[in-house]
mmCIF file of C-alpha atoms and ligand atoms in Angstrom:
data_model
loop_
_atom_site.group_PDB
_atom_site.id
_atom_site.type_symbol
_atom_site.label_atom_id
_atom_site.label_comp_id
_atom_site.label_asym_id
_atom_site.label_seq_id
_atom_site.Cartn_x
_atom_site.Cartn_y
_atom_site.Cartn_z
ATOM 1 C CA MET A 1 120.871 91.839 99.283
ATOM 2 C CA ARG A 2 117.602 92.136 101.239
ATOM 3 C CA LYS A 3 115.956 89.214 102.990
ATOM 4 C CA ILE A 4 112.326 88.496 103.863
ATOM 5 C CA ARG A 5 111.537 85.493 106.019
ATOM 6 C CA VAL A 6 108.229 83.757 105.322
ATOM 7 C CA ASN A 7 107.309 82.286 108.694
ATOM 8 C CA LEU A 8 105.561 78.957 108.227
ATOM 9 C CA GLY A 9 107.039 76.737 110.949
ATOM 10 C CA ASP A 10 109.072 73.938 109.412
ATOM 11 C CA ARG A 11 108.077 75.152 105.941
ATOM 12 C CA SER A 12 109.580 78.630 106.528
ATOM 13 C CA TYR A 13 111.745 80.051 103.763
ATOM 14 C CA ASP A 14 113.638 83.151 102.699
ATOM 15 C CA ILE A 15 112.983 85.510 99.828
ATOM 16 C CA LEU A 16 116.286 87.082 98.807
ATOM 17 C CA ILE A 17 116.106 90.280 96.766
ATOM 18 C CA GLY A 18 118.909 92.172 95.083
ATOM 19 C CA SER A 19 120.504 93.132 91.826
ATOM 20 C CA GLY A 20 122.841 90.524 90.336
ATOM 21 C CA LEU A 21 121.680 87.649 92.558
ATOM 22 C CA LEU A 22 121.583 85.166 89.665
ATOM 23 C CA SER A 23 125.369 85.107 89.735
ATOM 24 C CA GLN A 24 125.316 84.245 93.442
ATOM 25 C CA SER A 25 122.677 81.506 93.198
ATOM 26 C CA GLY A 26 125.145 78.626 93.430
ATOM 27 C CA LYS A 27 126.423 79.837 96.756
ATOM 28 C CA LEU A 28 122.944 80.709 98.022
ATOM 29 C CA LEU A 29 121.714 77.174 97.305
ATOM 30 C CA LYS A 30 124.797 75.613 98.843
ATOM 31 C CA ASP A 31 124.336 77.722 101.984
ATOM 32 C CA ARG A 32 120.942 76.059 102.327
ATOM 33 C CA GLY A 33 122.357 72.554 102.167
ATOM 34 C CA LEU A 34 121.479 71.849 98.541
ATOM 35 C CA VAL A 35 124.240 70.022 96.634
ATOM 36 C CA GLY A 36 124.733 67.697 93.661
ATOM 37 C CA GLY A 37 122.401 67.653 90.682
ATOM 38 C CA LEU A 38 119.531 70.002 89.982
ATOM 39 C CA VAL A 39 117.021 70.745 87.278
ATOM 40 C CA ILE A 40 116.244 74.186 85.883
ATOM 41 C CA ILE A 41 112.829 74.514 84.252
ATOM 42 C CA THR A 42 112.542 77.588 82.045
ATOM 43 C CA ASN A 43 111.356 78.773 78.631
ATOM 44 C CA PRO A 44 113.378 79.810 75.540
ATOM 45 C CA VAL A 45 112.908 83.562 76.186
ATOM 46 C CA VAL A 46 114.289 83.477 79.713
ATOM 47 C CA GLN A 47 116.928 80.916 78.759
ATOM 48 C CA GLU A 48 118.276 83.159 76.014
ATOM 49 C CA LEU A 49 118.270 86.314 78.132
ATOM 50 C CA HIS A 50 119.322 85.168 81.573
ATOM 51 C CA SER A 51 120.289 81.509 81.935
ATOM 52 C CA ASN A 52 124.044 81.942 81.460
ATOM 53 C CA ASN A 53 124.480 83.884 84.688
ATOM 54 C CA LEU A 54 122.477 81.328 86.592
ATOM 55 C CA LYS A 55 124.141 78.262 85.055
ATOM 56 C CA ASN A 56 127.677 79.600 85.469
ATOM 57 C CA SER A 57 127.095 80.388 89.096
ATOM 58 C CA LEU A 58 125.688 76.904 89.736
ATOM 59 C CA THR A 59 128.434 75.013 87.937
ATOM 60 C CA ALA A 60 131.082 77.130 89.677
ATOM 61 C CA GLU A 61 129.772 75.762 92.982
ATOM 62 C CA GLY A 62 129.898 72.182 91.704
ATOM 63 C CA PHE A 63 126.227 71.658 90.826
ATOM 64 C CA GLU A 64 125.415 69.353 87.945
ATOM 65 C CA VAL A 65 122.868 71.314 85.924
ATOM 66 C CA ASN A 66 120.074 69.854 83.782
ATOM 67 C CA LEU A 67 118.170 72.533 81.908
ATOM 68 C CA ILE A 68 114.717 71.779 80.542
ATOM 69 C CA THR A 69 112.781 74.304 78.458
ATOM 70 C CA ILE A 70 109.101 74.363 77.681
ATOM 71 C CA ALA A 71 107.436 76.632 75.121
ATOM 72 C CA ASP A 72 106.451 80.122 76.248
ATOM 73 C CA GLY A 73 102.857 81.000 77.100
ATOM 74 C CA GLU A 74 99.940 80.423 79.450
ATOM 75 C CA ASN A 75 98.594 77.529 77.343
ATOM 76 C CA ASN A 76 101.647 75.487 78.340
ATOM 77 C CA LYS A 77 100.571 75.621 81.967
ATOM 78 C CA SER A 78 98.815 72.302 81.428
ATOM 79 C CA LEU A 79 98.770 68.679 82.548
ATOM 80 C CA ASP A 80 100.118 67.755 79.111
ATOM 81 C CA THR A 81 103.238 69.842 79.647
ATOM 82 C CA ALA A 82 103.537 68.594 83.227
ATOM 83 C CA GLY A 83 103.442 65.048 81.806
ATOM 84 C CA ARG A 84 106.303 65.846 79.445
ATOM 85 C CA LEU A 85 108.277 67.345 82.322
ATOM 86 C CA TYR A 86 107.843 64.190 84.442
ATOM 87 C CA THR A 87 109.274 62.195 81.541
ATOM 88 C CA GLU A 88 112.241 64.548 81.212
ATOM 89 C CA LEU A 89 112.856 64.401 84.957
ATOM 90 C CA ALA A 90 112.817 60.621 84.837
ATOM 91 C CA ASP A 91 115.137 60.656 81.808
ATOM 92 C CA SER A 92 117.619 62.842 83.678
ATOM 93 C CA TYR A 93 117.512 60.458 86.657
ATOM 94 C CA ALA A 94 116.064 63.137 88.928
ATOM 95 C CA MET A 95 115.888 61.884 92.494
ATOM 96 C CA ARG A 96 113.681 62.902 95.412
ATOM 97 C CA THR A 97 116.435 65.098 96.803
ATOM 98 C CA MET A 98 117.156 66.897 93.538
ATOM 99 C CA PRO A 99 115.870 70.468 93.539
ATOM 100 C CA VAL A 100 113.782 71.923 90.742
ATOM 101 C CA LEU A 101 114.535 75.559 89.962
ATOM 102 C CA ALA A 102 111.518 77.374 88.475
ATOM 103 C CA PHE A 103 113.223 80.031 86.384
ATOM 104 C CA GLY A 104 110.845 82.429 84.645
ATOM 105 C CA GLY A 105 107.557 84.262 85.046
ATOM 106 C CA GLY A 106 104.418 83.097 86.828
ATOM 107 C CA VAL A 107 103.633 80.489 84.176
ATOM 108 C CA ILE A 108 106.943 78.692 84.774
ATOM 109 C CA GLY A 109 106.653 79.204 88.544
ATOM 110 C CA ASP A 110 103.171 77.660 88.735
ATOM 111 C CA LEU A 111 103.935 74.815 86.317
ATOM 112 C CA ALA A 112 107.408 73.874 87.577
ATOM 113 C CA GLY A 113 106.102 74.291 91.143
ATOM 114 C CA PHE A 114 103.243 71.905 90.407
ATOM 115 C CA VAL A 115 105.641 69.380 88.879
ATOM 116 C CA ALA A 116 108.026 69.706 91.861
ATOM 117 C CA SER A 117 105.112 69.202 94.265
ATOM 118 C CA THR A 118 104.001 65.965 92.605
ATOM 119 C CA TYR A 119 107.084 64.309 91.111
ATOM 120 C CA MET A 120 108.049 61.463 93.482
ATOM 121 C CA ARG A 121 105.594 62.991 95.999
ATOM 122 C CA GLY A 122 107.598 66.189 96.088
ATOM 123 C CA VAL A 123 111.122 67.363 95.326
ATOM 124 C CA PRO A 124 112.695 70.567 96.714
ATOM 125 C CA LEU A 125 111.522 73.688 94.861
ATOM 126 C CA VAL A 126 113.423 76.941 94.386
ATOM 127 C CA GLN A 127 111.611 79.846 92.768
ATOM 128 C CA ILE A 128 113.733 82.207 90.653
ATOM 129 C CA PRO A 129 111.128 84.649 89.308
ATOM 130 C CA THR A 130 112.041 86.897 86.375
ATOM 131 C CA THR A 131 108.896 88.998 85.780
ATOM 132 C CA LEU A 132 107.760 91.771 88.106
ATOM 133 C CA LEU A 133 104.482 89.933 88.691
ATOM 134 C CA ALA A 134 106.299 86.741 89.628
ATOM 135 C CA GLN A 135 108.805 88.579 91.858
ATOM 136 C CA VAL A 136 106.151 90.357 93.916
ATOM 137 C CA ASP A 137 103.289 87.896 93.740
ATOM 138 C CA SER A 138 103.237 84.447 92.154
ATOM 139 C CA SER A 139 106.548 83.068 93.483
ATOM 140 C CA ILE A 140 105.470 83.767 97.076
ATOM 141 C CA GLY A 141 102.900 81.812 99.040
ATOM 142 C CA GLY A 142 103.148 78.284 97.689
ATOM 143 C CA LYS A 143 100.206 78.164 95.290
ATOM 144 C CA VAL A 144 101.191 75.893 92.399
ATOM 145 C CA ALA A 145 98.866 74.802 89.624
ATOM 146 C CA VAL A 146 98.140 74.024 86.016
ATOM 147 C CA ASN A 147 95.058 75.011 84.024
ATOM 148 C CA HIS A 148 92.475 72.488 82.890
ATOM 149 C CA GLY A 149 90.770 73.457 79.653
ATOM 150 C CA LYS A 150 89.341 76.892 80.283
ATOM 151 C CA LEU A 151 89.550 76.497 84.056
ATOM 152 C CA LYS A 152 92.496 78.562 85.323
ATOM 153 C CA ASN A 153 94.601 76.935 88.039
ATOM 154 C CA ALA A 154 92.047 74.124 88.372
ATOM 155 C CA ILE A 155 94.576 71.425 89.267
ATOM 156 C CA GLY A 156 97.037 72.386 91.935
ATOM 157 C CA SER A 157 98.102 72.419 95.536
ATOM 158 C CA PHE A 158 100.014 74.360 98.153
ATOM 159 C CA TYR A 159 103.713 73.634 98.054
ATOM 160 C CA GLN A 160 106.170 76.015 99.642
ATOM 161 C CA PRO A 161 109.531 76.637 97.972
ATOM 162 C CA ARG A 162 112.802 76.151 99.895
ATOM 163 C CA LEU A 163 114.000 79.537 98.718
ATOM 164 C CA VAL A 164 113.010 82.422 96.441
ATOM 165 C CA ILE A 165 115.821 84.250 94.633
ATOM 166 C CA VAL A 166 114.804 87.594 93.144
ATOM 167 C CA ASP A 167 117.366 89.234 90.864
ATOM 168 C CA THR A 168 115.909 92.639 90.028
ATOM 169 C CA THR A 169 118.268 93.119 87.059
ATOM 170 C CA THR A 170 116.167 90.584 85.115
ATOM 171 C CA LEU A 171 113.431 93.239 85.000
ATOM 172 C CA LYS A 172 115.535 95.301 82.597
ATOM 173 C CA THR A 173 114.651 93.006 79.691
ATOM 174 C CA LEU A 174 110.951 92.818 80.513
ATOM 175 C CA PRO A 175 108.574 94.304 77.912
ATOM 176 C CA SER A 176 106.420 97.121 79.190
ATOM 177 C CA PRO A 177 103.043 95.275 79.178
ATOM 178 C CA GLN A 178 104.618 92.703 81.512
ATOM 179 C CA LEU A 179 105.871 95.443 83.804
ATOM 180 C CA ASN A 180 102.344 96.862 83.928
ATOM 181 C CA ASN A 181 101.021 93.504 85.083
ATOM 182 C CA GLY A 182 103.377 93.580 88.046
ATOM 183 C CA MET A 183 102.951 97.260 88.781
ATOM 184 C CA ALA A 184 99.200 96.787 89.270
ATOM 185 C CA GLU A 185 100.030 94.293 92.052
ATOM 186 C CA VAL A 186 102.528 96.730 93.582
ATOM 187 C CA ILE A 187 99.843 99.437 93.791
ATOM 188 C CA LYS A 188 97.297 96.907 95.084
ATOM 189 C CA SER A 189 99.591 95.850 97.920
ATOM 190 C CA ALA A 190 100.043 99.414 99.146
ATOM 191 C CA ILE A 191 96.284 100.030 99.103
ATOM 192 C CA ILE A 192 95.500 96.907 101.118
ATOM 193 C CA ARG A 193 98.243 97.202 103.727
ATOM 194 C CA ASP A 194 100.627 100.133 103.700
ATOM 195 C CA ALA A 195 99.787 103.849 103.425
ATOM 196 C CA ASP A 196 103.477 104.881 103.717
ATOM 197 C CA PHE A 197 104.378 102.640 100.825
ATOM 198 C CA PHE A 198 101.592 104.254 98.809
ATOM 199 C CA CYS A 199 103.256 107.666 99.387
ATOM 200 C CA LEU A 200 106.547 106.250 98.075
ATOM 201 C CA ILE A 201 104.760 104.967 94.969
ATOM 202 C CA GLU A 202 102.992 108.321 94.489
ATOM 203 C CA LYS A 203 106.327 110.102 94.433
ATOM 204 C CA ASN A 204 108.241 107.694 92.222
ATOM 205 C CA ILE A 205 105.912 105.908 89.839
ATOM 206 C CA ARG A 206 106.551 106.435 86.093
ATOM 207 C CA PRO A 207 104.890 104.865 83.054
ATOM 208 C CA ASN A 208 108.286 103.775 81.760
ATOM 209 C CA ILE A 209 110.262 101.561 84.101
ATOM 210 C CA ASP A 210 113.579 102.900 82.793
ATOM 211 C CA ASP A 211 112.585 106.210 84.364
ATOM 212 C CA ILE A 212 112.228 104.649 87.802
ATOM 213 C CA ASP A 213 115.388 104.779 89.867
ATOM 214 C CA GLU A 214 116.873 101.287 90.307
ATOM 215 C CA ASP A 215 116.977 101.461 94.091
ATOM 216 C CA VAL A 216 113.389 102.646 94.163
ATOM 217 C CA LEU A 217 112.309 99.775 91.930
ATOM 218 C CA GLU A 218 114.093 97.355 94.254
ATOM 219 C CA GLU A 219 112.255 98.953 97.171
ATOM 220 C CA PHE A 220 108.930 98.478 95.331
ATOM 221 C CA VAL A 221 109.735 94.778 94.863
ATOM 222 C CA TYR A 222 110.903 94.377 98.455
ATOM 223 C CA ARG A 223 107.906 96.093 100.070
ATOM 224 C CA THR A 224 105.355 94.325 97.877
ATOM 225 C CA ALA A 225 106.964 90.923 98.436
ATOM 226 C CA ALA A 226 107.081 91.644 102.195
ATOM 227 C CA ILE A 227 103.361 92.436 102.260
ATOM 228 C CA LYS A 228 102.529 89.213 100.435
ATOM 229 C CA ALA A 229 104.897 87.209 102.673
ATOM 230 C CA ASP A 230 103.240 88.596 105.777
ATOM 231 C CA ILE A 231 99.738 87.800 104.531
ATOM 232 C CA VAL A 232 100.516 84.253 103.377
ATOM 233 C CA ALA A 233 102.332 83.469 106.626
ATOM 234 C CA ASP A 234 99.105 84.415 108.431
ATOM 235 C CA ASP A 235 96.875 82.394 106.108
ATOM 236 C CA GLU A 236 98.896 79.662 104.404
ATOM 237 C CA LEU A 237 95.924 77.785 102.925
ATOM 238 C CA ASP A 238 93.847 80.761 101.805
ATOM 239 C CA GLY A 239 90.931 80.620 104.200
ATOM 240 C CA GLY A 240 90.972 84.176 105.532
ATOM 241 C CA LEU A 241 93.386 87.100 105.313
ATOM 242 C CA ARG A 242 94.601 86.125 101.843
ATOM 243 C CA ASN A 243 91.230 87.367 100.572
ATOM 244 C CA ILE A 244 92.474 90.937 100.758
ATOM 245 C CA LEU A 245 95.059 90.164 98.066
ATOM 246 C CA ASN A 246 92.059 90.059 95.741
ATOM 247 C CA PHE A 247 91.504 93.807 95.865
ATOM 248 C CA GLY A 248 90.768 94.850 92.272
ATOM 249 C CA HIS A 249 90.531 91.210 91.211
ATOM 250 C CA THR A 250 86.787 90.485 91.656
ATOM 251 C CA VAL A 251 85.953 92.990 88.930
ATOM 252 C CA GLY A 252 89.420 92.623 87.322
ATOM 253 C CA HIS A 253 89.070 88.888 86.592
ATOM 254 C CA ALA A 254 85.600 89.486 85.204
ATOM 255 C CA ILE A 255 86.956 92.229 82.906
ATOM 256 C CA GLU A 256 89.733 89.915 81.684
ATOM 257 C CA THR A 257 87.216 87.166 80.946
ATOM 258 C CA ALA A 258 84.633 89.490 79.348
ATOM 259 C CA SER A 259 87.337 90.852 77.034
ATOM 260 C CA ASP A 260 88.340 87.291 76.051
ATOM 261 C CA PHE A 261 91.730 88.057 77.626
ATOM 262 C CA VAL A 262 92.455 90.885 75.182
ATOM 263 C CA ILE A 263 92.765 93.171 78.208
ATOM 264 C CA SER A 264 95.874 92.206 80.184
ATOM 265 C CA HIS A 265 95.827 91.180 83.850
ATOM 266 C CA GLY A 266 97.462 94.446 84.957
ATOM 267 C CA GLU A 267 95.070 96.646 83.009
ATOM 268 C CA ALA A 268 92.101 94.627 84.211
ATOM 269 C CA VAL A 269 93.230 94.805 87.848
ATOM 270 C CA ALA A 270 93.846 98.571 87.540
ATOM 271 C CA ALA A 271 90.310 99.053 86.211
ATOM 272 C CA GLY A 272 89.073 96.593 88.849
ATOM 273 C CA MET A 273 90.704 98.629 91.639
ATOM 274 C CA ILE A 274 88.982 101.751 90.316
ATOM 275 C CA ALA A 275 85.633 99.912 90.165
ATOM 276 C CA GLU A 276 85.928 98.400 93.645
ATOM 277 C CA ALA A 277 87.148 101.663 95.204
ATOM 278 C CA THR A 278 84.199 103.423 93.534
ATOM 279 C CA ILE A 279 81.858 100.861 95.095
ATOM 280 C CA ALA A 280 83.416 101.695 98.481
ATOM 281 C CA LEU A 281 83.080 105.417 97.750
ATOM 282 C CA LYS A 282 79.417 105.158 96.782
ATOM 283 C CA ALA A 283 78.701 102.977 99.805
ATOM 284 C CA GLY A 284 80.179 105.698 102.013
ATOM 285 C CA PHE A 285 83.362 103.921 103.164
ATOM 286 C CA PHE A 286 86.031 105.615 101.031
ATOM 287 C CA SER A 287 86.679 109.349 100.514
ATOM 288 C CA GLU A 288 86.749 111.376 97.274
ATOM 289 C CA LYS A 289 90.211 112.623 98.211
ATOM 290 C CA GLU A 290 91.731 109.148 98.496
ATOM 291 C CA MET A 291 89.894 108.046 95.372
ATOM 292 C CA ALA A 292 91.620 110.873 93.495
ATOM 293 C CA ARG A 293 95.019 109.726 94.829
ATOM 294 C CA LEU A 294 94.387 106.151 93.704
ATOM 295 C CA LYS A 295 93.317 107.322 90.243
ATOM 296 C CA LYS A 296 96.398 109.504 89.861
ATOM 297 C CA VAL A 297 98.797 106.713 90.785
ATOM 298 C CA ILE A 298 97.155 104.346 88.325
ATOM 299 C CA ILE A 299 97.360 106.957 85.559
ATOM 300 C CA ASP A 300 100.965 107.834 86.465
ATOM 301 C CA ALA A 301 101.839 104.133 86.171
ATOM 302 C CA GLY A 302 100.515 104.183 82.611
ATOM 303 C CA LEU A 303 97.590 101.960 83.567
ATOM 304 C CA PRO A 304 93.923 102.608 82.703
ATOM 305 C CA ALA A 305 91.849 104.358 85.355
ATOM 306 C CA GLU A 306 88.588 103.875 83.458
ATOM 307 C CA ILE A 307 86.369 100.823 83.393
ATOM 308 C CA PRO A 308 86.619 99.569 79.793
ATOM 309 C CA LYS A 309 83.541 99.681 77.591
ATOM 310 C CA LEU A 310 82.588 96.024 77.592
ATOM 311 C CA ASP A 311 79.279 94.200 77.619
ATOM 312 C CA ILE A 312 78.171 94.621 81.241
ATOM 313 C CA ASP A 313 76.168 91.404 81.140
ATOM 314 C CA LYS A 314 79.375 89.564 80.209
ATOM 315 C CA ILE A 315 81.233 91.113 83.174
ATOM 316 C CA LYS A 316 78.376 90.207 85.513
ATOM 317 C CA ALA A 317 78.195 86.667 84.103
ATOM 318 C CA ALA A 318 81.934 86.234 84.706
ATOM 319 C CA MET A 319 81.526 87.390 88.338
ATOM 320 C CA GLU A 320 78.580 84.981 88.784
ATOM 321 C CA HIS A 321 80.731 82.169 87.379
ATOM 322 C CA ASP A 322 83.564 82.904 89.845
ATOM 323 C CA LYS A 323 80.984 83.032 92.637
ATOM 324 C CA LYS A 324 79.675 79.528 91.805
ATOM 325 C CA ILE A 325 83.201 78.156 91.833
ATOM 326 C CA THR A 326 83.858 79.616 95.286
ATOM 327 C CA ASN A 327 81.083 79.467 97.861
ATOM 328 C CA GLY A 328 78.113 81.207 96.399
ATOM 329 C CA ARG A 329 78.706 84.847 97.335
ATOM 330 C CA VAL A 330 80.640 87.491 95.476
ATOM 331 C CA LYS A 331 83.333 88.860 97.777
ATOM 332 C CA PHE A 332 84.544 92.423 97.327
ATOM 333 C CA VAL A 333 87.619 93.868 98.977
ATOM 334 C CA LEU A 334 86.670 97.454 99.761
ATOM 335 C CA PRO A 335 89.034 100.211 100.887
ATOM 336 C CA LYS A 336 88.144 102.285 103.950
ATOM 337 C CA ALA A 337 91.312 104.290 103.434
ATOM 338 C CA ILE A 338 94.575 103.865 101.574
ATOM 339 C CA GLY A 339 96.314 101.049 103.480
ATOM 340 C CA ASP A 340 93.137 99.673 105.053
ATOM 341 C CA VAL A 341 90.605 97.368 103.435
ATOM 342 C CA PHE A 342 87.866 94.958 104.484
ATOM 343 C CA VAL A 343 86.048 92.078 102.804
ATOM 344 C CA SER A 344 82.341 92.482 102.098
ATOM 345 C CA GLU A 345 79.843 89.936 100.818
ATOM 346 C CA ASP A 346 77.000 92.424 100.984
ATOM 347 C CA VAL A 347 77.515 94.643 97.961
ATOM 348 C CA SER A 348 74.225 94.932 96.077
ATOM 349 C CA SER A 349 74.215 93.970 92.412
ATOM 350 C CA THR A 350 72.448 97.279 91.663
ATOM 351 C CA LEU A 351 75.437 99.195 93.027
ATOM 352 C CA VAL A 352 77.901 97.007 91.098
ATOM 353 C CA GLU A 353 75.948 97.590 87.900
ATOM 354 C CA LYS A 354 75.788 101.336 88.496
ATOM 355 C CA VAL A 355 79.560 101.506 88.941
ATOM 356 C CA LEU A 356 80.277 99.353 85.893
ATOM 357 C CA LYS A 357 78.070 101.630 83.789
ATOM 358 C CA ASN A 358 80.044 104.629 85.104
HETATM 359 N N1 NAD B 1 100.846 81.159 92.241
HETATM 360 C C1 NAD B 1 100.335 82.342 92.484
HETATM 361 O O1 NAD B 1 100.114 82.728 93.646
HETATM 362 C C2 NAD B 1 100.031 83.247 91.327
HETATM 363 C C3 NAD B 1 99.707 84.603 91.563
HETATM 364 C C4 NAD B 1 99.497 85.424 90.469
HETATM 365 C C5 NAD B 1 99.598 84.914 89.174
HETATM 366 N N2 NAD B 1 99.910 83.615 88.976
HETATM 367 C C6 NAD B 1 100.054 83.043 87.619
HETATM 368 O O2 NAD B 1 101.163 83.698 87.010
HETATM 369 C C7 NAD B 1 100.989 83.641 85.594
HETATM 370 C C8 NAD B 1 101.343 84.981 85.011
HETATM 371 O O3 NAD B 1 102.694 85.270 85.280
HETATM 372 P P1 NAD B 1 103.525 86.334 84.431
HETATM 373 O O4 NAD B 1 102.746 87.572 84.331
HETATM 374 O O5 NAD B 1 104.883 86.361 84.996
HETATM 375 O O6 NAD B 1 103.491 85.715 82.951
HETATM 376 P P2 NAD B 1 104.515 84.775 82.145
HETATM 377 O O7 NAD B 1 105.134 83.780 82.993
HETATM 378 O O8 NAD B 1 103.748 84.298 80.941
HETATM 379 O O9 NAD B 1 105.627 85.821 81.667
HETATM 380 C C9 NAD B 1 105.253 86.854 80.800
HETATM 381 C C10 NAD B 1 106.183 86.919 79.584
HETATM 382 O O10 NAD B 1 107.430 87.477 79.965
HETATM 383 C C11 NAD B 1 108.497 86.649 79.510
HETATM 384 N N3 NAD B 1 109.613 86.861 80.426
HETATM 385 C C12 NAD B 1 109.798 86.355 81.665
HETATM 386 N N4 NAD B 1 110.854 86.926 82.253
HETATM 387 C C13 NAD B 1 111.370 87.802 81.372
HETATM 388 C C14 NAD B 1 112.456 88.708 81.408
HETATM 389 N N5 NAD B 1 113.201 88.844 82.505
HETATM 390 N N6 NAD B 1 112.697 89.465 80.307
HETATM 391 C C15 NAD B 1 111.918 89.364 79.199
HETATM 392 N N7 NAD B 1 110.859 88.551 79.119
HETATM 393 C C16 NAD B 1 110.593 87.774 80.197
HETATM 394 C C17 NAD B 1 107.911 85.271 79.475
HETATM 395 O O11 NAD B 1 108.625 84.416 78.610
HETATM 396 C C18 NAD B 1 106.493 85.569 78.967
HETATM 397 O O12 NAD B 1 106.492 85.696 77.562
HETATM 398 C C19 NAD B 1 99.563 83.207 85.334
HETATM 399 O O13 NAD B 1 99.553 81.858 84.917
HETATM 400 C C20 NAD B 1 98.898 83.319 86.697
HETATM 401 O O14 NAD B 1 97.845 82.395 86.886
HETATM 402 C C21 NAD B 1 100.132 82.784 90.031
HETATM 403 ZN ZN1 ZN B 2 96.758 89.624 90.084
#
């Protein structure tokens, strides 16, 4: 088992990573002073595949387990579903000390996290992420939220978990598009922070996860989670350094939106990384040689290294929309080298357009 400490003063917590950790969860929670009743929030897919290991381990340590499922899918990350969860928590006599275990992908993590942060002004939260994206990204850093209509993550807060338990064996049942979503974040993390890690990815990345050695995959999860932990500990409330986590996402989000979400997050971020690195290249910050390395890794991961043929006006409109919601300037994270990026608000729209048109 590997451990990463997220240093946030009295809100510090551990991320534990290893294969088979679900069956040790009971003990891991007990070690952290949690006892008595608890609530698992999950969905039917994760329940069917993985809940037995978790439940058995909890009951073996004397926990009284209430399991609540919500339907699968992003559209359940809503205030409506949160409302139903509050009712279920009340019906199961959940108390302020009773932990909520968010057991699933990023949708469950964000939703159950939001519910834990608001029910009775906050109950202890434990994240048990089961997708690659959730293990390396969404379960770390304390952002919890639900969507509001078309506005993603519009209602939310910062609420740090007590513990994050990452069992890498859950990845074995993950369909390949979901693995791609996480792998794009793995590659992103190396580009923004860690050139050595990028070399490890270059050597070991495969389009099919079954072809990646288990220990290597665990190392990918560990190093990516460690990078995120380090960044969020520096910038808990997202006012500075966290910006660099958006590498590939300024263009990536716009691609997702312009495609009406037909293009997945991972594919959009891969294309977004190519677009943003090309902006850096054309502006004279990034070299052809490193650009070629980035492209190769993205292709070797089975992700698209081309900007998809979409209506450019739609992509630009989506970036303008994001800009209005933030503070009026489009921020780009630009690489100077693999492992080293900076944030720029000065990229001309002519250059962006040129890159999007290829
Ligand atoms: N809080 C944050 O900092 C943060 C960061 C990034 C993304 N997010 C959010 O995360 C969400 C996306 O997360 P996601 O990509 O994990 O999607 P998801 O939660 O929808 O999971 C994807 C699919 O995989 C299934 N699944 C989960 N674990 C599985 C397993 N082990 N085996 C088989 N199937 C499994 C789920 O049921 C679902 O159908 C979005 O709502 C996004 O806004 C949050
Ligand atoms: Zn992302």
